[in-house]
Short mmCIF file of C-alpha atoms in Angstrom, two decimals:
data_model
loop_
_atom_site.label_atom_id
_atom_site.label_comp_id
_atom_site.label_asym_id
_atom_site.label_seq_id
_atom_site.Cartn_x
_atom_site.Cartn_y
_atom_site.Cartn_z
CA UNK A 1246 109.16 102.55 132.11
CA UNK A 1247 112.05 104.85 132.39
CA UNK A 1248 113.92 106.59 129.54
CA UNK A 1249 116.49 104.04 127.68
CA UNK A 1250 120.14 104.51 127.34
CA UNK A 1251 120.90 107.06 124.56
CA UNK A 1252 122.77 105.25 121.17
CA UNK A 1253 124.44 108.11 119.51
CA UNK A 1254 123.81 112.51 119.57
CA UNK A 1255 120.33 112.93 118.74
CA UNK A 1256 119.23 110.23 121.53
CA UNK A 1257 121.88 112.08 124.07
CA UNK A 1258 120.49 115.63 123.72
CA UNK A 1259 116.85 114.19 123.28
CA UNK A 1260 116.82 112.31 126.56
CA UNK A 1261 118.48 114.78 128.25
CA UNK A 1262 116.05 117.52 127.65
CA UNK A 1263 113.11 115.18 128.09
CA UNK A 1264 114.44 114.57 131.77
CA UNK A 1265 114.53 118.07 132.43
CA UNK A 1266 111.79 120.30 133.76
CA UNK A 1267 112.77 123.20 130.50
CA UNK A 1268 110.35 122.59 127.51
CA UNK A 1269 112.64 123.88 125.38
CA UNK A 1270 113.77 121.51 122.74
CA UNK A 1271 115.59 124.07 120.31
CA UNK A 1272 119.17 122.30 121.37
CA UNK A 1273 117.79 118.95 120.66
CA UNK A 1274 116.41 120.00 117.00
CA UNK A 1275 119.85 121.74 116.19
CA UNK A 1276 121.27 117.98 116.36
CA UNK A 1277 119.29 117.83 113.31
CA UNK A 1278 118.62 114.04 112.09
CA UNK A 1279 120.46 111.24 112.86
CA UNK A 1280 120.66 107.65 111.03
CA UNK A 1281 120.85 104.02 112.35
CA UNK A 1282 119.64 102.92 116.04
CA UNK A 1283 120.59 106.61 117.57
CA UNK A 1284 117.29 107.72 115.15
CA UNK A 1285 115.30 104.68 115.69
CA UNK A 1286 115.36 105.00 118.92
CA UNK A 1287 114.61 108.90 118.93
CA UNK A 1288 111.63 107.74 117.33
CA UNK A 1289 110.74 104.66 118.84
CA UNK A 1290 110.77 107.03 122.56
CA UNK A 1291 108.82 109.61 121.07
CA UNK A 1292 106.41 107.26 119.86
CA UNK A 1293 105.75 106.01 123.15
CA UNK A 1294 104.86 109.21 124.38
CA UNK A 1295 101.18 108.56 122.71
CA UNK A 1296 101.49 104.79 124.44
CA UNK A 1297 102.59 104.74 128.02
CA UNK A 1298 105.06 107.31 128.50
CA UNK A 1299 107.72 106.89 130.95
CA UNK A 1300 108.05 107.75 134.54
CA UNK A 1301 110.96 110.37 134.23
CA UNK A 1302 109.16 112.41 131.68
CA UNK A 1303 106.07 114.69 131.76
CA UNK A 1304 102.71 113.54 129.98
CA UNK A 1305 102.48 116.82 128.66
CA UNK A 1306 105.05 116.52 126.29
CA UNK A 1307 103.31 114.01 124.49
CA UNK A 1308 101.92 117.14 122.19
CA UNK A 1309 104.79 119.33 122.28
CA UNK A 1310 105.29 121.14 119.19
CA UNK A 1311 108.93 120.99 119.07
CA UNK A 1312 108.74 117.50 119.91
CA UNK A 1313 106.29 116.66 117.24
CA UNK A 1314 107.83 119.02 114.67
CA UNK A 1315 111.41 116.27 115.58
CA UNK A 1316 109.08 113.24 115.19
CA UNK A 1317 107.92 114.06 111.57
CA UNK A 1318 111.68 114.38 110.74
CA UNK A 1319 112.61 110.91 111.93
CA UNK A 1320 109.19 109.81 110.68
CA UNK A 1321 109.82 110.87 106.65
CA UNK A 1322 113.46 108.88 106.77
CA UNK A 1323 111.83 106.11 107.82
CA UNK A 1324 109.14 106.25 105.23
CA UNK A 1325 111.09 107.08 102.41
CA UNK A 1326 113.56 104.43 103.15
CA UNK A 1327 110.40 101.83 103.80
CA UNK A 1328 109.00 103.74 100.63
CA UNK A 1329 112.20 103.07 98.88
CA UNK A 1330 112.00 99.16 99.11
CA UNK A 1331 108.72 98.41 97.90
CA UNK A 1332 107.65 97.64 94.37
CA UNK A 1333 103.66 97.28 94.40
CA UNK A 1334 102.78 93.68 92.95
CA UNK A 1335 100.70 94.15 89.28
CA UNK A 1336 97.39 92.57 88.56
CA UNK A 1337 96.69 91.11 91.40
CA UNK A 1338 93.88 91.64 94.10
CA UNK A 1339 94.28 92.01 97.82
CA UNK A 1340 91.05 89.63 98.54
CA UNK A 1341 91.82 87.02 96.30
CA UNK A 1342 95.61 87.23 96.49
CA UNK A 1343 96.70 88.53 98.96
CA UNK A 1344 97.38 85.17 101.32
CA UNK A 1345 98.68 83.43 98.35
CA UNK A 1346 101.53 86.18 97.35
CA UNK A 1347 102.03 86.37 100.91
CA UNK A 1348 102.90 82.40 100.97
CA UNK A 1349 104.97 82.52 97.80
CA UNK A 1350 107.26 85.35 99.85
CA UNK A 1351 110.72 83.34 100.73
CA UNK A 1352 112.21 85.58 103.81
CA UNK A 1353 114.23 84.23 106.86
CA UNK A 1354 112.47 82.37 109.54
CA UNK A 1355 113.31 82.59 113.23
CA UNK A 1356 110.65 80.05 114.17
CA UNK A 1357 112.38 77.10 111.87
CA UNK A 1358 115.48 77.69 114.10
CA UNK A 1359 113.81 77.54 117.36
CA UNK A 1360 111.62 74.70 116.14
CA UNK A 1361 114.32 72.52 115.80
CA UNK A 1362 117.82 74.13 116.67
CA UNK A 1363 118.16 76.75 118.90
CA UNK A 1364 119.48 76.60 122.14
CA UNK A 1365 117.50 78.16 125.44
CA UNK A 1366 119.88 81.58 125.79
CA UNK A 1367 118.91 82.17 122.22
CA UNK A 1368 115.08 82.00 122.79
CA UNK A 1369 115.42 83.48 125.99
CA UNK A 1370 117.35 86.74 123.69
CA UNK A 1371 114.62 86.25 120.94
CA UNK A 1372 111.39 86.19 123.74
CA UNK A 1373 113.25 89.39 125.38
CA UNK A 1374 113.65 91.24 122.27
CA UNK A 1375 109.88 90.65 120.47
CA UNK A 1376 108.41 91.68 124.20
CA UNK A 1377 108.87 94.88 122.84
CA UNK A 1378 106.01 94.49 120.16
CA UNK A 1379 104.68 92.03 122.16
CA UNK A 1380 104.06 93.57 125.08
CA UNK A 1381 102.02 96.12 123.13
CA UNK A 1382 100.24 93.57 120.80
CA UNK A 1383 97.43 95.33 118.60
CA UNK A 1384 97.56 98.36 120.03
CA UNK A 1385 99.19 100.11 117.31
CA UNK A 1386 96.44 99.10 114.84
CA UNK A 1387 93.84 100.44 117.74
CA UNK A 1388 94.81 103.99 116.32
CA UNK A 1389 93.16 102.96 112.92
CA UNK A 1390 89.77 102.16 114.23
CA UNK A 1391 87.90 105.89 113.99
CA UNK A 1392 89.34 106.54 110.42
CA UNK A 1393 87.27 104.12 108.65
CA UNK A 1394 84.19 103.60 107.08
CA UNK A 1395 81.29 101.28 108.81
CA UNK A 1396 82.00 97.91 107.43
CA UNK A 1397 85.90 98.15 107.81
CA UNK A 1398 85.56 99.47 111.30
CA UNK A 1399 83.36 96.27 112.62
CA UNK A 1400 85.59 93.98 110.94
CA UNK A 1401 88.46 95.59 112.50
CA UNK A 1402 86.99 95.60 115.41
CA UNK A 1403 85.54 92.04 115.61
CA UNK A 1404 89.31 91.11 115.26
CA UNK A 1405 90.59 93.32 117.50
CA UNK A 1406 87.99 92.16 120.48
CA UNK A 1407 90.00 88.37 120.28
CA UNK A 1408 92.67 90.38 120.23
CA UNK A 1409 91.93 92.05 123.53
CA UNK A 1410 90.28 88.67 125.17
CA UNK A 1411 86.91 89.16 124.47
CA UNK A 1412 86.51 90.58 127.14
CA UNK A 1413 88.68 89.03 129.59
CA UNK A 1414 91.69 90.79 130.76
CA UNK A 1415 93.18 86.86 131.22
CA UNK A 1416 93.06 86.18 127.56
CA UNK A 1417 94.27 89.80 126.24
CA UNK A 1418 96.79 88.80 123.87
CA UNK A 1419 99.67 90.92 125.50
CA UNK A 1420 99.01 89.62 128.93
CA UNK A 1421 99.65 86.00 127.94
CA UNK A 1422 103.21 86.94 126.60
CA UNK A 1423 104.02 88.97 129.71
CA UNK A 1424 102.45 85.63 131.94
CA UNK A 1425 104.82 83.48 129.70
CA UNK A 1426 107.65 85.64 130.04
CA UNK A 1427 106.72 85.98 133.77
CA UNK A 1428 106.95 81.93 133.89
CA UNK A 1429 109.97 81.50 132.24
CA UNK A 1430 112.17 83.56 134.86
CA UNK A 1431 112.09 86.82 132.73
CA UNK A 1432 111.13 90.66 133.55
CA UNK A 1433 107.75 91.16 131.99
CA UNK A 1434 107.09 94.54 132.64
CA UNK A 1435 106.20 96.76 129.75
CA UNK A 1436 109.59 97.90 127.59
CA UNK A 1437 112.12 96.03 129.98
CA UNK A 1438 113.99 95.13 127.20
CA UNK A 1439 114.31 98.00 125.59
CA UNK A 1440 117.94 98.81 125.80
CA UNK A 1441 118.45 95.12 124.11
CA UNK A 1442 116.79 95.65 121.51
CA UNK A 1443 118.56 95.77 118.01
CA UNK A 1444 117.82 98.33 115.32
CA UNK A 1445 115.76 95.88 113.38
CA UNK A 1446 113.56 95.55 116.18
CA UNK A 1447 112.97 99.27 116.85
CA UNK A 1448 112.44 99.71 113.07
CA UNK A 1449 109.27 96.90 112.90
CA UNK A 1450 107.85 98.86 115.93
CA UNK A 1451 108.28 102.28 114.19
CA UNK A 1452 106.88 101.18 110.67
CA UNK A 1453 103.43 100.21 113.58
CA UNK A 1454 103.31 103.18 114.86
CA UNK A 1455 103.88 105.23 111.64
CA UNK A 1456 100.99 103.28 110.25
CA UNK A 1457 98.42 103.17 113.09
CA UNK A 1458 98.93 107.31 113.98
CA UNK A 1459 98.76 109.23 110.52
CA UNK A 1460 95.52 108.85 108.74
CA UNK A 1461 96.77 109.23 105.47
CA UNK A 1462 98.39 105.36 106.25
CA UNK A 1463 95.30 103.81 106.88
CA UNK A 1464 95.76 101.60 104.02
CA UNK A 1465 99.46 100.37 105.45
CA UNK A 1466 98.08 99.78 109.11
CA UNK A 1467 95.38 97.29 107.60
CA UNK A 1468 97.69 95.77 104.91
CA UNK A 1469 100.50 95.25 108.00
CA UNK A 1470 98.32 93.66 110.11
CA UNK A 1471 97.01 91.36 106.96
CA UNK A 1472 100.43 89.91 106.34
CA UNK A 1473 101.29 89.70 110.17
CA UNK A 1474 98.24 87.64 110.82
CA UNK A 1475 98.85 85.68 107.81
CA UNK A 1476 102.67 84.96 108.91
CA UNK A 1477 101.63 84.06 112.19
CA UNK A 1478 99.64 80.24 112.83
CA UNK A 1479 102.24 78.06 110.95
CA UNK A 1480 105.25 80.09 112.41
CA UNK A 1481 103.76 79.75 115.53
CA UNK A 1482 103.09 75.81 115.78
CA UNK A 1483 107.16 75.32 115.55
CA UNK A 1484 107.63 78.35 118.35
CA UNK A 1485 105.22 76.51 120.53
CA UNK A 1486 107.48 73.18 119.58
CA UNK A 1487 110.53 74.41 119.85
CA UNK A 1488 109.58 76.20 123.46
CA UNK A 1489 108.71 72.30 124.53
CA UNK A 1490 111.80 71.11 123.17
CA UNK A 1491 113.41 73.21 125.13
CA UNK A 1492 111.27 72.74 128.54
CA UNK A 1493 109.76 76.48 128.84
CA UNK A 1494 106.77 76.41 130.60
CA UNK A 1495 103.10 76.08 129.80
CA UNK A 1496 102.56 80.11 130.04
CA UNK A 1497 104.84 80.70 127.50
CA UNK A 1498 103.95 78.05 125.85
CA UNK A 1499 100.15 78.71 125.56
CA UNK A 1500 100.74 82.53 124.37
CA UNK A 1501 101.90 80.37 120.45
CA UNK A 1502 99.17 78.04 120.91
CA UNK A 1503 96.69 80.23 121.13
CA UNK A 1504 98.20 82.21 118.31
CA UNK A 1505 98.00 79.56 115.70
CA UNK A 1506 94.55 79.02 116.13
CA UNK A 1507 93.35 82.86 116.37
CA UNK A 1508 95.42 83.64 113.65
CA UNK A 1509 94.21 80.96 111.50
CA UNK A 1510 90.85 83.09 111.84
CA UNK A 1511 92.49 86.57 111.72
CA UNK A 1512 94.36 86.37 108.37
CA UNK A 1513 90.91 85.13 106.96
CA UNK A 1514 88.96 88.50 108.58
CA UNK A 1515 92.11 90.93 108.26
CA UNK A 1516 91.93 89.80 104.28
CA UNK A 1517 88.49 89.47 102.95
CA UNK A 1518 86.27 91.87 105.85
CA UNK A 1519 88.92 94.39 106.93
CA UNK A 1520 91.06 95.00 104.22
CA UNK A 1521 87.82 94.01 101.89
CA UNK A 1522 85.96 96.37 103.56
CA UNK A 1523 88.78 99.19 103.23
CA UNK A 1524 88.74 98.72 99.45
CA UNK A 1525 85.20 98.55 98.91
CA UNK A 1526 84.77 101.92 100.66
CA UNK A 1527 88.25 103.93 99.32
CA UNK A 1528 89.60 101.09 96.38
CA UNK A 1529 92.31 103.84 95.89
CA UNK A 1530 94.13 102.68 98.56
CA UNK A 1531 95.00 99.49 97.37
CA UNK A 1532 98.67 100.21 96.81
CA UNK A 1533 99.19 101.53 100.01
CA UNK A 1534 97.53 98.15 101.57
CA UNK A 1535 101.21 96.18 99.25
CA UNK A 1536 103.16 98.48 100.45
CA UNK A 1537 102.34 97.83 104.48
CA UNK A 1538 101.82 94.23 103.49
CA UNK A 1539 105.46 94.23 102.18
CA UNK A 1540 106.91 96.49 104.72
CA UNK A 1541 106.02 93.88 107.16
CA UNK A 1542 107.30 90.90 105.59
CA UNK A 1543 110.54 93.02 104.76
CA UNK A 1544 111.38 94.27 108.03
CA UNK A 1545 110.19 90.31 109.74
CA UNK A 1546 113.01 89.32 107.08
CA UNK A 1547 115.43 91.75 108.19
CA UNK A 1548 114.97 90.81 111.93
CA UNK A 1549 114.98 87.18 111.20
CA UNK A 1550 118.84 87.63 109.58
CA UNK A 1551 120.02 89.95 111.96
CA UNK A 1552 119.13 87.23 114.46
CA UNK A 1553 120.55 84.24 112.97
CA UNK A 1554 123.69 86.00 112.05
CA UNK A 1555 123.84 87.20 115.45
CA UNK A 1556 123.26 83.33 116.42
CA UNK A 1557 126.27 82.66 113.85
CA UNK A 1558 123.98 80.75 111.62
CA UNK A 1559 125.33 81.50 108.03
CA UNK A 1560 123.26 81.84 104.50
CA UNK A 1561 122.95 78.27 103.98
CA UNK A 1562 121.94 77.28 107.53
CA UNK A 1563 119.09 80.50 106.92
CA UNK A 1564 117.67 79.02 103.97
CA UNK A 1565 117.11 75.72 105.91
CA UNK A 1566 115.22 76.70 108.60
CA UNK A 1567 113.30 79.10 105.89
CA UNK B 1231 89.22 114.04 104.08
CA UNK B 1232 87.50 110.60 103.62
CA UNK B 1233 84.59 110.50 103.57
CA UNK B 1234 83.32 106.80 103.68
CA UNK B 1235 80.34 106.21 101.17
CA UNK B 1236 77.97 103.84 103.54
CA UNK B 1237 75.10 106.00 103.49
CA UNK B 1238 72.72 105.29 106.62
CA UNK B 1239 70.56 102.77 104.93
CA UNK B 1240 73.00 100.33 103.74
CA UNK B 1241 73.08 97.02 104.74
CA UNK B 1242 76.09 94.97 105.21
CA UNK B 1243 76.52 91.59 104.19
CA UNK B 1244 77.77 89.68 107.66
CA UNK B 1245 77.00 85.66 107.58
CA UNK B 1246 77.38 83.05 110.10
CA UNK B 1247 79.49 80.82 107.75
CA UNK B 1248 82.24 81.58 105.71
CA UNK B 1249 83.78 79.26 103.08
CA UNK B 1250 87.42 80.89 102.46
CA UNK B 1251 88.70 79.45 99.03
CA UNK B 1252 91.39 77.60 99.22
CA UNK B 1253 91.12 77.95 103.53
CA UNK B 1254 88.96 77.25 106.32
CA UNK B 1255 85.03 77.65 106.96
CA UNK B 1256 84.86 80.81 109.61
CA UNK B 1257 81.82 80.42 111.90
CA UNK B 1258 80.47 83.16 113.90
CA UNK B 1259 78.82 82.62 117.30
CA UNK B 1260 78.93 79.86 119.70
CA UNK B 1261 78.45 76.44 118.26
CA UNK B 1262 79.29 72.47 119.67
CA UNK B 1263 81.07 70.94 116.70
CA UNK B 1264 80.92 66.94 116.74
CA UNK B 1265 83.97 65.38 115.23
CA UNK B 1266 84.60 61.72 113.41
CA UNK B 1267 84.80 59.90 116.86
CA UNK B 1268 81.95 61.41 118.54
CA UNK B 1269 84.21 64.07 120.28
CA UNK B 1270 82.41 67.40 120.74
CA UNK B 1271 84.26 70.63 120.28
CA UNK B 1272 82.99 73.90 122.12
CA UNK B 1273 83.89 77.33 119.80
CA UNK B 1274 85.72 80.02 122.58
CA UNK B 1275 85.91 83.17 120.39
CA UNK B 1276 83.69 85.08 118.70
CA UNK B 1277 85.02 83.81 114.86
CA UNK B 1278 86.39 79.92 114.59
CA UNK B 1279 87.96 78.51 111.80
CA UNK B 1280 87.03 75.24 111.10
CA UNK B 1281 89.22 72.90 109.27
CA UNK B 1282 88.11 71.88 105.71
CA UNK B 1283 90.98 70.38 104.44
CA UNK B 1284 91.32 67.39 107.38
CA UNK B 1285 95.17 67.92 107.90
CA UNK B 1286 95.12 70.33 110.63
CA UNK B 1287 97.20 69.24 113.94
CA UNK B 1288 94.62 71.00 115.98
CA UNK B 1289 91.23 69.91 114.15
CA UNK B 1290 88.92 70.78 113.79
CA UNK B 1291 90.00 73.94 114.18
CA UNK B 1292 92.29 75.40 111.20
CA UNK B 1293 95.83 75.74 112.26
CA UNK B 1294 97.23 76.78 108.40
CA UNK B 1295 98.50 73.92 107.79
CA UNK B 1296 96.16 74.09 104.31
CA UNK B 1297 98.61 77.17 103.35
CA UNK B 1298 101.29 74.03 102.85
CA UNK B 1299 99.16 71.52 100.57
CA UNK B 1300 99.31 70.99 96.87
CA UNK B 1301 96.39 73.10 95.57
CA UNK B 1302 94.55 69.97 94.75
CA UNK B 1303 94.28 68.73 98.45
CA UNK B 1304 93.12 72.52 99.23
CA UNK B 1305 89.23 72.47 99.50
CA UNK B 1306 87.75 74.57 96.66
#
């Protein structure tokens, strides 16, 4: 992957001085912060310095002080603003309630409009955009996996294993949506889309990576990936149908079929045996287990009205595909 | 630091069935289910979820679809 297009002065003087040979990133922290996509993106490319990098830019920087000392910067906006939205739930547990609450959550749905409405330049824009996360399926939550305790880390681990094929590299979760994208006439390489991708978008992969690389988050990784898994078999039966309805092929297809079953099994273990098992080792970090429960759902909601305003679907039209 | 409290001995509780309230049965291992008309059903991943409340669109194998009933057609 190379560098994306810059989106405002932080990502100008940031790219530019990752291109270069100099190390020296004192310009590029004299920017100072930056708000909107120009900072999302700042983050979103220093985040994938710990993923795959890109070809224009040295591994090495990957730990780079300067670099580093830029990504906390961008990293406590996003937090605080993330922070800022979420009101922990009272009395309730995350093993017994957690699926339930999540259910009883009312935000906008992309899959009801594909299911039924949208038309094939729309899901081609919607498959293009989510190959960003989807591309890189489970591999922020991979970060999580030496910071916990022994019955957490099986359980995280038994889910991550389907997640990863079980073995086989032709079932890895993240190769079926590039063979499906592949299929349907689209560039599947990893971060293609990049320069496409709205700031709603680069804020759900942020809120990942936040989670999965600071060990102090541990709590938000697991609760993130509890309420994606559990907002992912019934969304993913009307993908699948809408994908038919609009003649994609099988590939792409198969990547939401195989979804709503191994979801249907994942919200179950990322509920009761990985978030279960969090809690019964460190029940202190309950809270932050809401909070990346909610963060999901919140920023799935914000993506899912960006897009169907962007589709010119108005409020009523959202709630109806809800 | 954390320091996780699992001292060495400890064992874990980790069954081969799983009755989620309100949800599916999760079955560990590889296992031929038989359904209604005689139709066998190989598992393909290490946990399945087996439908229990009979509306699933790809039983036997839970697709959700129980997250949508009235609690009283959700199996206990």
């Amino acid at each position: 992957m190379q560098i994306p297009q810059p989106r405002g002065p932080l990502t100008e003087a940031l790219f530019s001085a990752l291109r270069s040979v100099s190390d020296d990133f004192y310009s590029v922290l004299a920017v100072g912060s930056s708000d909107g996509e120009d900072a999302a993106l700042a983050l979103w490319v220093l985040y994938e310095l710990h993923y795959l990098g890109f070809d224009d830019v040295p591994d090495a920087l990957e730990w780079d002080p300067q670099l580093l000392r830029l990504r906390s910067v961008l990293e406590r906006d996003l937090e605080l603003r993330l922070r800022e939205r979420f009101t922990a739930p009272q009395g309730l547990s995350v093993v017994d309630d957690l699926l339930d609450w999540v259910d009883e959550q009312d935000g906008a749905s992309v899959a009801g409009h594909v299911h039924r409405y949208a038309d094939r330049e729309q899901v081609i824009e919607l498959l293009r955009v989510r190959s960003i996360y989807h591309l890189k399926e489970s591999d922020p939550v991979a970060w999580v996996v030496p910071r916990l305790g022994v019955a957490a880390k099986a359980a995280l681990m038994e889910l991550q294993f389907d997640e990863y094929g079980n073995g086989d590299p032709n079932r890895l979760h993240h190769h079926l949506y590039a063979r499906g994208m592949e299929a349907s006439g689209l560039e599947a390489s990893y971060g293609a889309h990049i320069d496409e991708a709205p700031l709603e978008v680069l804020e759900q992969n942020n809120a990942m990576s936040l989670f999965g690389l600071h060990r102090r988050l541990r709590g938000a990784a697991l609760g993130h990936l509890a309420a994606f898994e559990a907002t992912s078999s019934l969304p993913s039966r009307r993908m699948a149908q809408g994908l038919e309805r609009l003649g994609f092929p099988a590939e792409m297809v198969e990547y939401y079929t195989e979804h709503l079953e191994a979801d249907a099994v994942h919200e179950q273990l990322a509920v009761r045996t990985i978030c279960g098992g969090l809690l019964a080792d460190e029940p202190e970090l309950a809270e932050d287990v809401w909070f990346g429960a909610f963060t999901c759902l919140d920023l799935e909601d914000r993506f899912a009205q960006a897009m169907l305003e962007r589709w010119g679907l108005g409020e009523e039209r959202q709630e109806e595909v809800a | 630091m954390n320091t996780p409290p699992d001292g060495a001995s400890t064992r874990f509780d980790h069954p081969d069935m799983v009755l989620c309230p309100g949800g599916p049965m999760l079955l560990r291992g590889k296992h031929t289910i038989m359904d209604a008309d005689g139709v066998e059903h190989e598992t393909t991943r290490p946990v399945t979820a087996v439908c229990r409340c009979d509306k699933s669109a790809s039983f036997p194998w839970c697709d959700g679809t129980h997250k949508v009933l009235p609690d009283r057609l959700r199996p206990a």
